[in-house]
C-alpha positions as MATLAB code, in Angstrom:
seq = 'XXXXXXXXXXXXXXXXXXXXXXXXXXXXXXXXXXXXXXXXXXXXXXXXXXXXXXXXXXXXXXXXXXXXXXXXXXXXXXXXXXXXXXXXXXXXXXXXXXXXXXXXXXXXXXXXXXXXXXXXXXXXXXXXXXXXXXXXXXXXXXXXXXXXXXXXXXXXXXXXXXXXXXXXXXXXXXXXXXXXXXXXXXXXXXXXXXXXXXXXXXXXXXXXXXXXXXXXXXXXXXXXXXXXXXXXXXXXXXXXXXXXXXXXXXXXXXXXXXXXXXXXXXXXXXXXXXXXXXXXXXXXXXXXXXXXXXXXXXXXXXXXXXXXXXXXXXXXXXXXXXXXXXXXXXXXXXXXXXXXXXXXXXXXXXXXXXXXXXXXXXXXXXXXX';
ca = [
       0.584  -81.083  -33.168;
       2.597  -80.112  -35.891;
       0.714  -76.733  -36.847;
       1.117  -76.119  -32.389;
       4.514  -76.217  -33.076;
       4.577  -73.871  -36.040;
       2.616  -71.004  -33.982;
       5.067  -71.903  -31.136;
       7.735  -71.230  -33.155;
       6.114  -68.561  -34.705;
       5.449  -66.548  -31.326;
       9.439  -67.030  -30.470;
      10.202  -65.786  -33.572;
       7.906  -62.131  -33.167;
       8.537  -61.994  -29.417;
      12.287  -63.253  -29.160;
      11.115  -64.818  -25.829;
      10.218  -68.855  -25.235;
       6.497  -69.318  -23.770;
       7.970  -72.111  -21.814;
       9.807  -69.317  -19.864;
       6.751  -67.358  -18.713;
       7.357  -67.422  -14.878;
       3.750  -68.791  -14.381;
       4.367  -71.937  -16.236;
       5.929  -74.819  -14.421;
       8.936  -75.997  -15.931;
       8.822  -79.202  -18.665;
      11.738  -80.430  -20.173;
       9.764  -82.191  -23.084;
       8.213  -79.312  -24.030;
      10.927  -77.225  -24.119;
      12.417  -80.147  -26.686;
       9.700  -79.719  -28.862;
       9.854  -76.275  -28.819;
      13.264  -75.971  -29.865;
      13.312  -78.824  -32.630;
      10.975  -76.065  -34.679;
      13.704  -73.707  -34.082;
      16.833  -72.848  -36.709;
      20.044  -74.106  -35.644;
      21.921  -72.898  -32.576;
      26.097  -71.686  -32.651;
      27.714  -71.828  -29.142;
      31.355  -69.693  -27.901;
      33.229  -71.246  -25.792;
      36.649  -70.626  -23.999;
      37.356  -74.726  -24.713;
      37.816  -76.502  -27.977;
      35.483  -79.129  -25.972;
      32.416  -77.327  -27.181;
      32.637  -78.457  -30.999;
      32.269  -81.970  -29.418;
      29.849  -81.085  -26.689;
      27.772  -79.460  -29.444;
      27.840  -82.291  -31.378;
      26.951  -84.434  -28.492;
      23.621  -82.452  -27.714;
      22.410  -82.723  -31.317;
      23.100  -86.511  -31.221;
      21.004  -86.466  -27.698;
      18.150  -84.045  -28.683;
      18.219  -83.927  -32.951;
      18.535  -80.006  -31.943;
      21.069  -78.521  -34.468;
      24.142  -77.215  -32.989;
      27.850  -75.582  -33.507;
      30.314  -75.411  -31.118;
      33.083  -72.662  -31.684;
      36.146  -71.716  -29.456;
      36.982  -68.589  -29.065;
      38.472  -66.594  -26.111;
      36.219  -64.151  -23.439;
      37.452  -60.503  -25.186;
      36.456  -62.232  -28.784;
      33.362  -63.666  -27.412;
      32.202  -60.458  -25.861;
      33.256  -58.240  -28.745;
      31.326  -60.658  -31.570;
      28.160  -60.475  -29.399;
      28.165  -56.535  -28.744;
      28.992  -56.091  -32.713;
      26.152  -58.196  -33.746;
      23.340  -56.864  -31.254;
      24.502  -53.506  -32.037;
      24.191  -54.495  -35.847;
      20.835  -56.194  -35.359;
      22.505  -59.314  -37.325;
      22.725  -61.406  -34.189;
      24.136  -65.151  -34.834;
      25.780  -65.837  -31.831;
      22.761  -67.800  -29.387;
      24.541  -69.144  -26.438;
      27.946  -68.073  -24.423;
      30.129  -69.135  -21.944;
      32.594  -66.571  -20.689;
      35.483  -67.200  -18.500;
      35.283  -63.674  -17.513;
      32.416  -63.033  -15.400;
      33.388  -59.059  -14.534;
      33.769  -58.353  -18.112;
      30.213  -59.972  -18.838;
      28.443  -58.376  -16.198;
      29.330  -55.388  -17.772;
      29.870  -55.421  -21.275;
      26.933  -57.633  -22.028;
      24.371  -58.504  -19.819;
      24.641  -54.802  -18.353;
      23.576  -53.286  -21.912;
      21.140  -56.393  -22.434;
      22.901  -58.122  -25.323;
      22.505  -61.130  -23.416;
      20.377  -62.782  -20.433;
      20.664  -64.970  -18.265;
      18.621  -68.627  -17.374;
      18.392  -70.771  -14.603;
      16.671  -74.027  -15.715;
      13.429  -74.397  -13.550;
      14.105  -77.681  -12.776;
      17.542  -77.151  -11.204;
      16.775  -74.053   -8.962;
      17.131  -76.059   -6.282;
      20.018  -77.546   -7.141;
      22.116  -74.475   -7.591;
      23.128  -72.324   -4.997;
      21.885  -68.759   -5.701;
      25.097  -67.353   -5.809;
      25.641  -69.398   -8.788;
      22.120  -67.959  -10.814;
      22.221  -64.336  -10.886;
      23.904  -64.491  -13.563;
      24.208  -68.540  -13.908;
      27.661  -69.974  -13.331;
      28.261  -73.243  -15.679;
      31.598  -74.369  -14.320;
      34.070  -72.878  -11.701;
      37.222  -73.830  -12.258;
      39.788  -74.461  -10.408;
      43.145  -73.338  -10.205;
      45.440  -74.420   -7.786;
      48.924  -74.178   -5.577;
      50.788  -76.650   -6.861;
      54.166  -78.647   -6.051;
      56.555  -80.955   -7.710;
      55.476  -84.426   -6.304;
      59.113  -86.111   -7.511;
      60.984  -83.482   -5.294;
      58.730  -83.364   -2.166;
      56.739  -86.095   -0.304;
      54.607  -83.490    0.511;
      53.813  -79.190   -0.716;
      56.585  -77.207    0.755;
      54.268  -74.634    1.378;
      51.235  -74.898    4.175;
      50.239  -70.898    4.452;
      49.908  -68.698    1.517;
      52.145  -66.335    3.294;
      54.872  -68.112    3.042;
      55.090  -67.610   -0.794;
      56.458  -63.924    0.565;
      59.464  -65.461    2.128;
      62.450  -64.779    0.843;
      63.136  -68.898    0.547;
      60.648  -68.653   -2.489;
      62.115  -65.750   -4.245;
      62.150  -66.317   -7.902;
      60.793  -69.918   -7.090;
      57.279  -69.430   -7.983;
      55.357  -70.038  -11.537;
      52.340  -68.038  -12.319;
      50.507  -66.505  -15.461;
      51.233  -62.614  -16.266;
      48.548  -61.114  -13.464;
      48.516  -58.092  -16.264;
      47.302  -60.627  -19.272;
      44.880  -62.813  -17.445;
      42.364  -60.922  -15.435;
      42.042  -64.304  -13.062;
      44.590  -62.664  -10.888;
      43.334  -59.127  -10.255;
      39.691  -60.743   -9.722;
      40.826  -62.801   -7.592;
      43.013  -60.690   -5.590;
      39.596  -58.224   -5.456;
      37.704  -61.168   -4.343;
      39.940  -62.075   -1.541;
      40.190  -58.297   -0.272;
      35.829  -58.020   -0.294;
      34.858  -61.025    1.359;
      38.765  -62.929    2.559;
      40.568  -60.361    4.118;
      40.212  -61.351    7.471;
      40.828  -64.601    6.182;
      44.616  -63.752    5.111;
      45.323  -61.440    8.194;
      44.615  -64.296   10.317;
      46.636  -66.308    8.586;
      49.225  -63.990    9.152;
      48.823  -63.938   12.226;
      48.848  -67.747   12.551;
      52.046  -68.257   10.778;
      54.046  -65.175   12.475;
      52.626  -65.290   15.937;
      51.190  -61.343   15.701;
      49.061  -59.366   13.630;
      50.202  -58.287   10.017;
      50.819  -54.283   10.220;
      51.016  -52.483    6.880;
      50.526  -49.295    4.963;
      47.694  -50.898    2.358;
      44.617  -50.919    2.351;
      44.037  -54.667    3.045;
      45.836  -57.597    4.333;
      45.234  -58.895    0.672;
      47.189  -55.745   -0.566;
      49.960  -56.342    1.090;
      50.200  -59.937    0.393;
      49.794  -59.179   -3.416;
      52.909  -56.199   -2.664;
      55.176  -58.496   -1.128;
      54.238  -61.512   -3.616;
      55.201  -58.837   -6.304;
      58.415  -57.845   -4.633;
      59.575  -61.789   -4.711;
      59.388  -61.757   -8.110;
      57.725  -64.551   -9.728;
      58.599  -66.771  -12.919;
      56.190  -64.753  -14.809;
      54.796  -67.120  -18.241;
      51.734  -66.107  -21.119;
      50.404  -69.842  -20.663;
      49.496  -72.055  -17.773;
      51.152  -75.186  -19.466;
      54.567  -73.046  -19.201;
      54.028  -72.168  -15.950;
      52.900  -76.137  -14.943;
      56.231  -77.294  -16.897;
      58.228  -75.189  -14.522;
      56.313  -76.421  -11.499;
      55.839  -80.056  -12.239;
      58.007  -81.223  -15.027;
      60.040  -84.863  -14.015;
      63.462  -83.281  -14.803;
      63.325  -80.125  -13.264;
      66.376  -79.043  -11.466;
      64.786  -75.601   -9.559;
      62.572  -76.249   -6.663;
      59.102  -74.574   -8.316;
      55.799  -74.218   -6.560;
      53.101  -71.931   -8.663;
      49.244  -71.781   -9.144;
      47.810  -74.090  -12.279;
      44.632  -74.893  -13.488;
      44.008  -78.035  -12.558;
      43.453  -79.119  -16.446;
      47.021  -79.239  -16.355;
      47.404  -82.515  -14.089;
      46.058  -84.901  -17.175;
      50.374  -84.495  -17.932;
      50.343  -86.350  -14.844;
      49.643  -89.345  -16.943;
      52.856  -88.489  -19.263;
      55.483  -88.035  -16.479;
      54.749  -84.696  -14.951;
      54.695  -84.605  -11.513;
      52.040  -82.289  -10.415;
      50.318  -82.180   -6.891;
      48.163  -80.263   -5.131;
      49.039  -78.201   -2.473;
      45.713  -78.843    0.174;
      45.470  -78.162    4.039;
      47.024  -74.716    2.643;
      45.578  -71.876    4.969;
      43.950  -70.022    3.963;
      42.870  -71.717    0.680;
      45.014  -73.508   -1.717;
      43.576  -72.176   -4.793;
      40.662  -69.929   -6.217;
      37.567  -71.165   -8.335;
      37.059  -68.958  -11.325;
      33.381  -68.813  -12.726;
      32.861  -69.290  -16.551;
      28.864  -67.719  -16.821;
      26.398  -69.165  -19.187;
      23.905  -66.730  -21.043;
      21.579  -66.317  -24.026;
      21.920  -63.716  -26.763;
      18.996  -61.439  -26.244;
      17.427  -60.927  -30.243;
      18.437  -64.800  -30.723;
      16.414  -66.463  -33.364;
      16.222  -69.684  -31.372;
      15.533  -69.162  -27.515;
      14.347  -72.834  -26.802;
      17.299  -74.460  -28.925;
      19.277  -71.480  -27.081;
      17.553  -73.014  -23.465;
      17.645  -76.275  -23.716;
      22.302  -76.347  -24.367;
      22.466  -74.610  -21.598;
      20.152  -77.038  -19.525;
      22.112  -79.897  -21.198;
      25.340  -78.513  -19.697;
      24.214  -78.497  -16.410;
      23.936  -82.254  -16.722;
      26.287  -84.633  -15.333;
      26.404  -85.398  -19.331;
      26.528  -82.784  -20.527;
      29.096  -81.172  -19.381;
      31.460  -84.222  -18.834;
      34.584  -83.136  -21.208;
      34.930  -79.998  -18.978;
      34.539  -81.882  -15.768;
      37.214  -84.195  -16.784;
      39.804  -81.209  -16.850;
      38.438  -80.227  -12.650;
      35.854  -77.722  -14.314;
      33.031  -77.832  -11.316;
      29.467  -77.671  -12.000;
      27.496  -75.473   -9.644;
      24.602  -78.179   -9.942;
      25.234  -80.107   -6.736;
      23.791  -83.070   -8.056;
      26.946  -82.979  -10.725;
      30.237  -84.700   -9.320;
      33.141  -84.560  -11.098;
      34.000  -87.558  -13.554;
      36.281  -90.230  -11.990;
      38.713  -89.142  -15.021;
      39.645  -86.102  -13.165;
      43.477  -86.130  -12.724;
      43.587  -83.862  -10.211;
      41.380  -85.389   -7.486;
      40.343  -81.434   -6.671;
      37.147  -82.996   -5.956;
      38.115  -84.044   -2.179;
      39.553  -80.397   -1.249;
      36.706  -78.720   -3.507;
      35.587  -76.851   -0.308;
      39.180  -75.419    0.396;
      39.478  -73.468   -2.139;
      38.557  -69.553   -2.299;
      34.986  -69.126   -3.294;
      34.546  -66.551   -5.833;
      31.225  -64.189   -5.224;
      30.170  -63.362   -8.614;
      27.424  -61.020   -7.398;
      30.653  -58.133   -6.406;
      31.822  -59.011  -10.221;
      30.934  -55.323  -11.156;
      33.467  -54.495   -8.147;
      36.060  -56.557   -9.513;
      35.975  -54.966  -13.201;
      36.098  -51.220  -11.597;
      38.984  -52.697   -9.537;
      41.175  -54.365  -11.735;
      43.613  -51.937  -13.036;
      44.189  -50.747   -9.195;
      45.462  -54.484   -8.778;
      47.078  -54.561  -11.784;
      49.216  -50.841  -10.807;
      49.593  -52.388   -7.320;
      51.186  -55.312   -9.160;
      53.733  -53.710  -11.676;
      54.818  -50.996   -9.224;
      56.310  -53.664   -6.675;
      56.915  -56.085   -9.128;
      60.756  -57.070   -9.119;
      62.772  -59.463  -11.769;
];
């Protein structure tokens, strides 16, 4: 058995590619174990700090060697392409919390792949495997629970008015792409979506000069000029904090309602038409010349475990396995209004990276102070 595992390792190490992968083989997690206990220790990116632990949590599990590291998307993209390019590749697995910019900048060029495990095809909707989606997560409209006994805003329109001028918390849409995807997203597959409910708050259909309903929403959300912040915990503070004395409502991720537990006041914003949030994909994939493919493949099948990928769940991160429910420590309780939130479509990501700097001109040329 031992020398079987020597040649296995052997082949992975000439070839680059796992024999457990060849598409004729039926999937076995044991064997894929075996496989990657011959292989040389694996180092994971990650947009979390959660990963050192998770990392450690899968070597405990398996006796698989692994490193967790945290790093953000534009790091995690550039390391990759710098050591593919260099032929000195140490990275082995990613997750990227910027699907548009991975579609292009790594999987296009073939510095990385992607895998579905075999066992879990079924279990993932194929949206969610070309290229695989770990987590979406959410983020959120949110209101100040202390200062309403319920959100203050039921259509997303009404964040136009001019009763929520300066009243609304959000990142920088030109520092964190989640913005101008998502305002892509919702113009390619939502747009009737937001002129109906236009329509259903205003009694007649929207009329405007843009190209989409969505533009024009995005115009007018410009021109009421929102509290603007570089982090989501500022923009949560403004939103939810116990003490606050302006009447906030903003979008949050909903890793931001564990404060709940110190005295914010954070609450979610559902029965919003037409969603009350968007849910932003974080992609899984495999560096291409990696030294340990099986190691590489069996992380990524551990995070699409209920256990696996716990410590993100616990912060609303989704997993796209159906079988996976979010842990009862969720603060948020996103879990109930999971399907009213605005589905991102990761196979138009490629539309979304062409797009963003439209969104993001679109943005600054109607935004007002």
């Amino acid at each position: 058995m031992k020398m079987k595992h020597s040649l296995l390792a052997l082949s992975v190490a000439v070839t680059g590619f796992s024999p457990v992968l060849h598409a004729s083989e039926p999937f076995d997690l044991q064997t894929l174990v075996n496989a990657a206990k011959q292989e040389p220790a694996i180092t994971i990116y990650a947009p979390t700090g959660k990963i050192v632990q998770q990392a450690r949590d899968f070597t405990k599990k398996y006796g698989v060697k692994a490193v967790g590291i945290k790093a953000k998307a534009p790091n995690i993209i550039e390391i990759i392409s710098r050591e593919s390019q260099a032929n000195n590749v140490k990275a082995d697995v990613a997750l990227i919390e910027d699907a548009p910019a991975a579609q292009v900048q790594l999987l296009d060029k073939g510095y990385v792949k992607s895998w579905v495990p075999g066992d879990m095809t079924k279990d993932i909707r194929h949206q969610y495997q070309q290229p695989l989606t770990v987590v979406l997560a959410p983020n959120v409209w949110s209101y100040n629970t202390a200062q309403y006994d319920k959100c203050p805003i039921t259509n997303i329109w009404q964040l136009t008015e001019p009763k929520w001028k300066h009243k609304i918390a959000m990142q920088d849409p030109l520092i964190k792409p989640l913005y101008s995807d998502s305002f892509n997203q919702m113009a390619t597959h939502y747009d009737k979506q937001m002129a109906d409910a236009y329509q259903k708050l205003y009694g007649k259909p929207l009329k405007t000069d843009e190209s989409s309903a969505t533009a024009e929403f995005v115009k007018r959300l410009a021109q009421n000029g929102p509290l603007l912040t570089k982090s989501d915990g500022d923009a949560a503070q403004a939103i939810g904090a116990p003490d606050v004395k302006d009447s906030f409502v903003g979008l949050i991720s909903t890793a931001k309602y564990r404060e709940n537990k110190h005295g914010m006041k954070l609450g979610i914003c559902h029965d919003m038409t037409p969603f009350i949030g968007v849910s932003y994909p974080t992609i899984g994939v495999i560096t291409t010349k990696t030294n340990s493919p099986n190691a590489s493949k069996l992380f990524i099948h551990y995070l699409m475990t209920s256990e696996g990928i716990k410590l993100q769940g616990i912060d609303g991160k989704m997993s796209t396995n159906v079988k996976v429910p979010l842990p009862k420590e969720e603060a948020s309780g996103i879990e109930q209004y999971r399907d009213e939130l605005m589905k991102y479509q990761t196979g138009t990501s490629v539309s979304d990276w062409q797009s963003r700097q439209d969104w993001m001109d679109l943005w600054s040329m109607n935004y007002q102070r």
